[in-house]
Amino acid sequence: MVRRVSLTINRYNWSSLAMLFTTLTLITLLIDLAYSSVSCGFGTKSLGGTVPSGDIVLEYGSGVPLEITCNLKTDTIIVQSLFHAGKDRSNKTKFPSHRIMFYKNAEIVPKQYVTIVNATAAQLRIPNLPAGQDTYYCTLLLDYEHRKNESHGNSGVDIMQSYVSSTLPTVGHDVIGSNTNRSQQLGSQVGVCFNRVYVGYKPAIVKNFTCISKNWVNLRCNWSVSENPIKTTYTLIFRLPSRTGGRIFIKCPTDSDVRENYCYWDFNTTPMYRQPYEFYNFRINGQNVLGNSSSFFNFHHYANIIPASPINITVVDKTESSAMLRWSVGPMTNFPRELIYKIEYKSQWDSNPEDWHSVITSDVMCIMSLPSNQTNSALYSTTCKENDYYYYFNVTDLKYPSAHYDFRIYVRSSLARGEDKWSPPGNITMKTKPSIPRRPPRIDIGSFESITSLIDKSKRNIYIYWQEVDNSEKCGDSFEYRVYYTSTTKQNESTIHYSNEVYDSYAKFQELSTSVGYNFIIYSSNKEGLSAEFSTIYVPSESQGIEKPILLTKMAFDEKGVFELSWKNSGTMKLFTSNELNYYTLFWCDNVNHHPYQCNGYMDWTHVPSSELRCNITILNYNVNNYYRFAISSNNERLVRNGTNSYNQINYKSSGMVWESCTIQNNINARKVENVWVSVISSTFIGLRWNIDCADRTGLISEYQIFYCTVVSTKNNVCNGFMFSKTISRKAAQKEGGFILITNLEPNTTYIVSITINTNDGKIIHSDPLQITTLVLGGSWYLKQEYPKFIQ
């Protein structure tokens, strides 16, 4: 007797159902089937089989339904026992085929798709299946589980279950399906047979077919295929457009076309890469059980080559504005079609590092290197055919002398189309030759400052200011500025007088005469020499100069880099006439250091009509870490007659620069009186002076109030008794130049004094306190050295 193995299905164990039926041939009931004609496959013992057996393939959209007939073997004990249980609870006849169930993967197929064929066969029929791959299982229900409160008779089912229980191990309990009765639940089942069902398509035409040759030494073709549940294979073949090659189909060297949808050839594959042929005729054949397809491609080989980077790149000659480049291209030297080159370059001074200048050309020079003992150093040719040839191209119109340039050289076939066919770049960096500076520094008519000596009123120091030449225009090493003026001796000889000091943005001349006008000349200079052009600026004598503007005030706004400049004229500047033009120049300087250091940063300026006394300036590229100083000059341009009725000469005059005298925040509440000092002192009075320029120019101050009291000790600024005050109006303070006399003081007594600003809106702002000790009784008074008027 054959040992029988059975498997029951737990209704809560749905996730294991697919594994259950996939291993059907190992775990189904084993019985003696020697005399049966129904089978679930060769060598497989089961309760029956399916028709058709094995894999089922359907074409999607063909209208052919899925039909699977599940047949039970009548000569098995289990099937025969089910005939004895041929009545259901309604006393209707029940055949074994009524117990046949179908599953799609792990789900029960609804009963409307199942038809009873005869007592031992049931058919599954599903029309219009979607594309996909699924497994259908045929099972046999052995028994039903009745409700526990119902009694059971000794039916054929009971007899069969008793037999199965005594001979078969149980690994599950029951299954609930959508086609079961609520009063009865599915119980033990056993697998009969299964089919894998594929619903798909005939082989489709391949997509995205591309072939690329790398450096004309190999070829790789790639393509993509449509998804298909039905196993489909694609193979690639090609033939060459020649009398002989046209009759021979060449296959892919490996099975990569079948496995991974690509094919590769080089000189070491079999068949090898066919380098000399400009065109290939490709065919890709698709095949599955539903049919065949063929895709044809006429491939332009020479238009789909991506060369390797140019090699052996050198600079064989260069000037301040050009570079002769030389390179080679390896195997592409023998390419039978024209090559096109793209040369990109950028300099260290280009503002955007991502912007490259580009030259695309086929106008290159091909030169064959010859042995050094030959008299001719080069042999020129328009077509290179040997590996020892070099290509040359002279890149001209380079903007910057003495500058580092990066070059990138690309190459591609002249037949190629699209930016993706360029080779990777070959790279080289070089420096152009230096030259004399491009230009002198930029100046303005008023970009000078004349300061009369306090000791000798006939002498003055003159500062000449300019806008720095950009680094990109210095054009060489050892760059500097040459500033000088000339004078003529009694012997009519010219003498050059260079500046005493020269810096990045200004030059200083010392001890010049106040009664002489000077014409200054400024060159840019480096190792190669002086700039071809020069700048000139005329500084008139003190008697010839025009009046300077006064009270230049800078107001700094909250917005970074926004300033308001205001000033007053001397009252003598006239409006322009038909032959005269008066205007102001506003200068600003990006300086690291505050006053009293001279401006030695980048300087710029703008012209303002003489009718204006206020101007807003917005500084581009504002740097919060730098200090910005401002200056102003008054300028005059007058047309001079040439002796007739026409004008042909312009006479320039300027007052020179006057630097700002104070800075005001746009919020007056943040401002206080600074630079307070004692100008006169005695035993009973002190003269107090302060700088009123900045604090008073906003027009918001109503008056100044001075507070003073004696102190407990010189080490403690706490008042010792009553605090006194004295008030002076803004107008009176201006008239007195910021001075007030405090009287009725005690001799040899220490006082603290502070000044407050009273604003029109009621705000009071205190200065820092100042400690003062009066003289002893009987002593005379004396003047104290005044503090300098600091620029704020």
Short mmCIF file of N, CA, C and O in Angstrom, two decimals, residues 307-311 313 325-335 337-344 358-367 382-384 389-393 395 408-414 419 421-424 426:
data_model
loop_
_atom_site.label_atom_id
_atom_site.label_comp_id
_atom_site.label_asym_id
_atom_site.label_seq_id
_atom_site.Cartn_x
_atom_site.Cartn_y
_atom_site.Cartn_z
N PRO A 307 35.15 60.84 -30.07
CA PRO A 307 36.60 60.65 -29.93
C PRO A 307 37.04 60.76 -28.46
O PRO A 307 36.32 61.27 -27.61
N ALA A 308 38.23 60.27 -28.19
CA ALA A 308 38.85 60.46 -26.87
C ALA A 308 39.39 61.89 -26.79
O ALA A 308 39.46 62.62 -27.78
N SER A 309 39.77 62.30 -25.60
CA SER A 309 40.30 63.65 -25.41
C SER A 309 41.56 63.84 -26.24
O SER A 309 42.38 62.93 -26.36
N PRO A 310 41.75 65.02 -26.83
CA PRO A 310 43.03 65.31 -27.48
C PRO A 310 44.17 65.15 -26.48
O PRO A 310 44.02 65.42 -25.29
N ILE A 311 45.31 64.72 -26.99
CA ILE A 311 46.45 64.41 -26.11
C ILE A 311 47.67 65.22 -26.54
O ILE A 311 47.65 65.88 -27.59
N ILE A 313 48.96 67.97 -25.47
CA ILE A 313 48.66 69.38 -25.68
C ILE A 313 49.81 70.23 -25.14
O ILE A 313 50.23 70.07 -24.00
N LEU A 325 48.44 76.67 -29.97
CA LEU A 325 48.26 75.38 -29.31
C LEU A 325 48.59 74.25 -30.27
O LEU A 325 48.33 74.34 -31.48
N ARG A 326 49.14 73.17 -29.73
CA ARG A 326 49.45 71.98 -30.51
C ARG A 326 48.93 70.76 -29.75
O ARG A 326 49.04 70.69 -28.53
N TRP A 327 48.37 69.80 -30.52
CA TRP A 327 47.85 68.58 -29.90
C TRP A 327 47.81 67.46 -30.93
O TRP A 327 48.02 67.69 -32.13
N SER A 328 47.54 66.26 -30.46
CA SER A 328 47.31 65.13 -31.35
C SER A 328 46.05 64.41 -30.91
O SER A 328 45.53 64.64 -29.82
N VAL A 329 45.56 63.51 -31.79
CA VAL A 329 44.27 62.85 -31.53
C VAL A 329 44.36 61.34 -31.58
O VAL A 329 43.32 60.66 -31.63
N GLY A 330 45.55 60.77 -31.56
CA GLY A 330 45.68 59.32 -31.49
C GLY A 330 45.06 58.62 -32.69
O GLY A 330 45.28 59.01 -33.85
N PRO A 331 44.23 57.57 -32.46
CA PRO A 331 43.64 56.80 -33.57
C PRO A 331 42.81 57.65 -34.52
O PRO A 331 42.66 57.30 -35.69
N MET A 332 42.25 58.75 -34.03
CA MET A 332 41.41 59.57 -34.90
C MET A 332 42.20 60.31 -35.96
O MET A 332 41.62 60.91 -36.87
N THR A 333 43.52 60.26 -35.89
CA THR A 333 44.34 60.90 -36.92
C THR A 333 44.01 60.34 -38.30
O THR A 333 43.99 61.07 -39.30
N ASN A 334 43.74 59.03 -38.37
CA ASN A 334 43.48 58.38 -39.66
C ASN A 334 42.01 58.36 -40.03
O ASN A 334 41.63 57.67 -40.99
N PHE A 335 41.19 59.05 -39.29
CA PHE A 335 39.75 59.07 -39.59
C PHE A 335 39.54 59.65 -40.98
O PHE A 335 40.07 60.73 -41.31
N ARG A 337 37.16 61.13 -42.47
CA ARG A 337 36.33 62.32 -42.65
C ARG A 337 36.94 63.47 -41.86
O ARG A 337 37.75 63.28 -40.97
N GLU A 338 36.48 64.66 -42.17
CA GLU A 338 37.04 65.85 -41.52
C GLU A 338 36.68 65.87 -40.03
O GLU A 338 35.59 65.46 -39.64
N LEU A 339 37.61 66.37 -39.23
CA LEU A 339 37.37 66.56 -37.80
C LEU A 339 37.13 68.04 -37.52
O LEU A 339 37.73 68.91 -38.15
N ILE A 340 36.24 68.28 -36.56
CA ILE A 340 35.96 69.66 -36.12
C ILE A 340 36.44 69.80 -34.68
O ILE A 340 36.29 68.89 -33.87
N TYR A 341 36.99 70.98 -34.38
CA TYR A 341 37.53 71.22 -33.05
C TYR A 341 36.80 72.38 -32.38
O TYR A 341 36.43 73.37 -33.04
N LYS A 342 36.61 72.23 -31.11
CA LYS A 342 36.06 73.32 -30.29
C LYS A 342 37.10 73.65 -29.22
O LYS A 342 37.50 72.78 -28.45
N ILE A 343 37.51 74.90 -29.19
CA ILE A 343 38.49 75.35 -28.21
C ILE A 343 37.81 76.36 -27.29
O ILE A 343 37.28 77.38 -27.75
N GLU A 344 37.79 76.07 -26.01
CA GLU A 344 37.22 76.96 -25.02
C GLU A 344 38.34 77.50 -24.13
O GLU A 344 39.29 76.78 -23.84
N SER A 358 34.39 80.53 -26.61
CA SER A 358 34.42 79.32 -27.43
C SER A 358 34.76 79.66 -28.88
O SER A 358 34.28 80.66 -29.43
N VAL A 359 35.60 78.80 -29.47
CA VAL A 359 35.93 78.88 -30.89
C VAL A 359 35.72 77.49 -31.47
O VAL A 359 36.30 76.51 -30.99
N ILE A 360 34.85 77.38 -32.48
CA ILE A 360 34.63 76.11 -33.17
C ILE A 360 35.18 76.24 -34.59
O ILE A 360 34.80 77.15 -35.32
N THR A 361 36.06 75.34 -34.95
CA THR A 361 36.72 75.50 -36.24
C THR A 361 37.19 74.15 -36.78
O THR A 361 37.46 73.22 -36.01
N SER A 362 37.27 74.07 -38.08
CA SER A 362 37.97 72.97 -38.74
C SER A 362 39.24 73.50 -39.41
O SER A 362 39.98 72.76 -40.05
N ASP A 363 39.47 74.81 -39.25
CA ASP A 363 40.61 75.48 -39.88
C ASP A 363 41.84 75.31 -39.01
O ASP A 363 42.36 76.25 -38.40
N VAL A 364 42.31 74.07 -38.92
CA VAL A 364 43.52 73.79 -38.15
C VAL A 364 44.64 73.43 -39.11
O VAL A 364 44.41 73.05 -40.25
N MET A 365 45.83 73.55 -38.61
CA MET A 365 47.01 73.25 -39.41
C MET A 365 47.54 71.89 -38.99
O MET A 365 47.71 71.62 -37.80
N CYS A 366 47.77 71.04 -39.96
CA CYS A 366 48.27 69.70 -39.66
C CYS A 366 49.73 69.63 -40.07
O CYS A 366 50.09 69.91 -41.21
N ILE A 367 50.59 69.29 -39.10
CA ILE A 367 52.03 69.29 -39.36
C ILE A 367 52.60 67.96 -38.92
O ILE A 367 52.32 67.48 -37.81
N THR A 382 46.86 69.38 -45.34
CA THR A 382 45.47 69.67 -44.99
C THR A 382 44.76 68.45 -44.44
O THR A 382 43.72 68.56 -43.83
N THR A 383 45.33 67.25 -44.67
CA THR A 383 44.73 66.02 -44.16
C THR A 383 45.80 65.17 -43.51
O THR A 383 46.81 64.85 -44.13
N CYS A 384 45.58 64.84 -42.22
CA CYS A 384 46.58 64.05 -41.50
C CYS A 384 46.27 62.57 -41.69
O CYS A 384 45.13 62.16 -41.54
N TYR A 389 51.38 62.93 -36.65
CA TYR A 389 50.97 64.27 -37.04
C TYR A 389 50.45 65.02 -35.82
O TYR A 389 49.87 64.44 -34.91
N TYR A 390 50.65 66.34 -35.85
CA TYR A 390 50.11 67.23 -34.81
C TYR A 390 49.18 68.25 -35.46
O TYR A 390 49.34 68.62 -36.62
N TYR A 391 48.24 68.70 -34.67
CA TYR A 391 47.31 69.74 -35.11
C TYR A 391 47.66 71.04 -34.38
O TYR A 391 48.00 71.03 -33.20
N TYR A 392 47.54 72.16 -35.10
CA TYR A 392 47.90 73.47 -34.56
C TYR A 392 46.74 74.44 -34.76
O TYR A 392 46.06 74.41 -35.80
N PHE A 393 46.58 75.30 -33.77
CA PHE A 393 45.61 76.39 -33.94
C PHE A 393 46.07 77.57 -33.08
O PHE A 393 46.45 77.39 -31.92
N VAL A 395 45.05 80.69 -31.13
CA VAL A 395 43.95 81.39 -30.48
C VAL A 395 44.35 82.85 -30.30
O VAL A 395 45.33 83.15 -29.60
N ARG A 408 40.50 74.38 -23.03
CA ARG A 408 39.92 73.05 -23.20
C ARG A 408 39.73 72.81 -24.69
O ARG A 408 39.14 73.64 -25.40
N ILE A 409 40.24 71.67 -25.16
CA ILE A 409 40.15 71.34 -26.59
C ILE A 409 39.26 70.11 -26.74
O ILE A 409 39.51 69.07 -26.10
N TYR A 410 38.23 70.21 -27.59
CA TYR A 410 37.33 69.12 -27.89
C TYR A 410 37.46 68.78 -29.38
O TYR A 410 37.84 69.63 -30.19
N VAL A 411 37.10 67.55 -29.72
CA VAL A 411 37.11 67.13 -31.13
C VAL A 411 35.88 66.27 -31.39
O VAL A 411 35.39 65.56 -30.49
N ARG A 412 35.37 66.35 -32.62
CA ARG A 412 34.28 65.47 -33.02
C ARG A 412 34.30 65.31 -34.54
O ARG A 412 34.95 66.09 -35.26
N SER A 413 33.60 64.31 -34.98
CA SER A 413 33.47 64.09 -36.43
C SER A 413 32.64 65.21 -37.04
O SER A 413 31.67 65.68 -36.45
N SER A 414 33.04 65.62 -38.24
CA SER A 414 32.28 66.67 -38.93
C SER A 414 30.89 66.19 -39.32
O SER A 414 30.02 67.00 -39.62
N GLU A 419 25.42 68.25 -29.39
CA GLU A 419 26.50 68.57 -28.48
C GLU A 419 27.02 67.34 -27.72
O GLU A 419 28.07 67.41 -27.08
N LYS A 421 28.16 64.67 -28.97
CA LYS A 421 29.14 63.93 -29.75
C LYS A 421 30.55 64.50 -29.64
O LYS A 421 31.46 64.01 -30.29
N TRP A 422 30.71 65.55 -28.83
CA TRP A 422 32.07 66.07 -28.61
C TRP A 422 32.85 65.12 -27.72
O TRP A 422 32.30 64.47 -26.83
N SER A 423 34.13 65.07 -27.91
CA SER A 423 35.00 64.29 -27.04
C SER A 423 35.05 64.95 -25.66
O SER A 423 34.71 66.13 -25.51
N PRO A 424 35.51 64.22 -24.64
CA PRO A 424 35.87 64.90 -23.39
C PRO A 424 37.00 65.88 -23.69
O PRO A 424 37.76 65.70 -24.64
N GLY A 426 40.53 67.97 -23.61
CA GLY A 426 41.92 67.96 -23.21
C GLY A 426 42.25 69.33 -22.64
O GLY A 426 41.80 70.35 -23.17
#
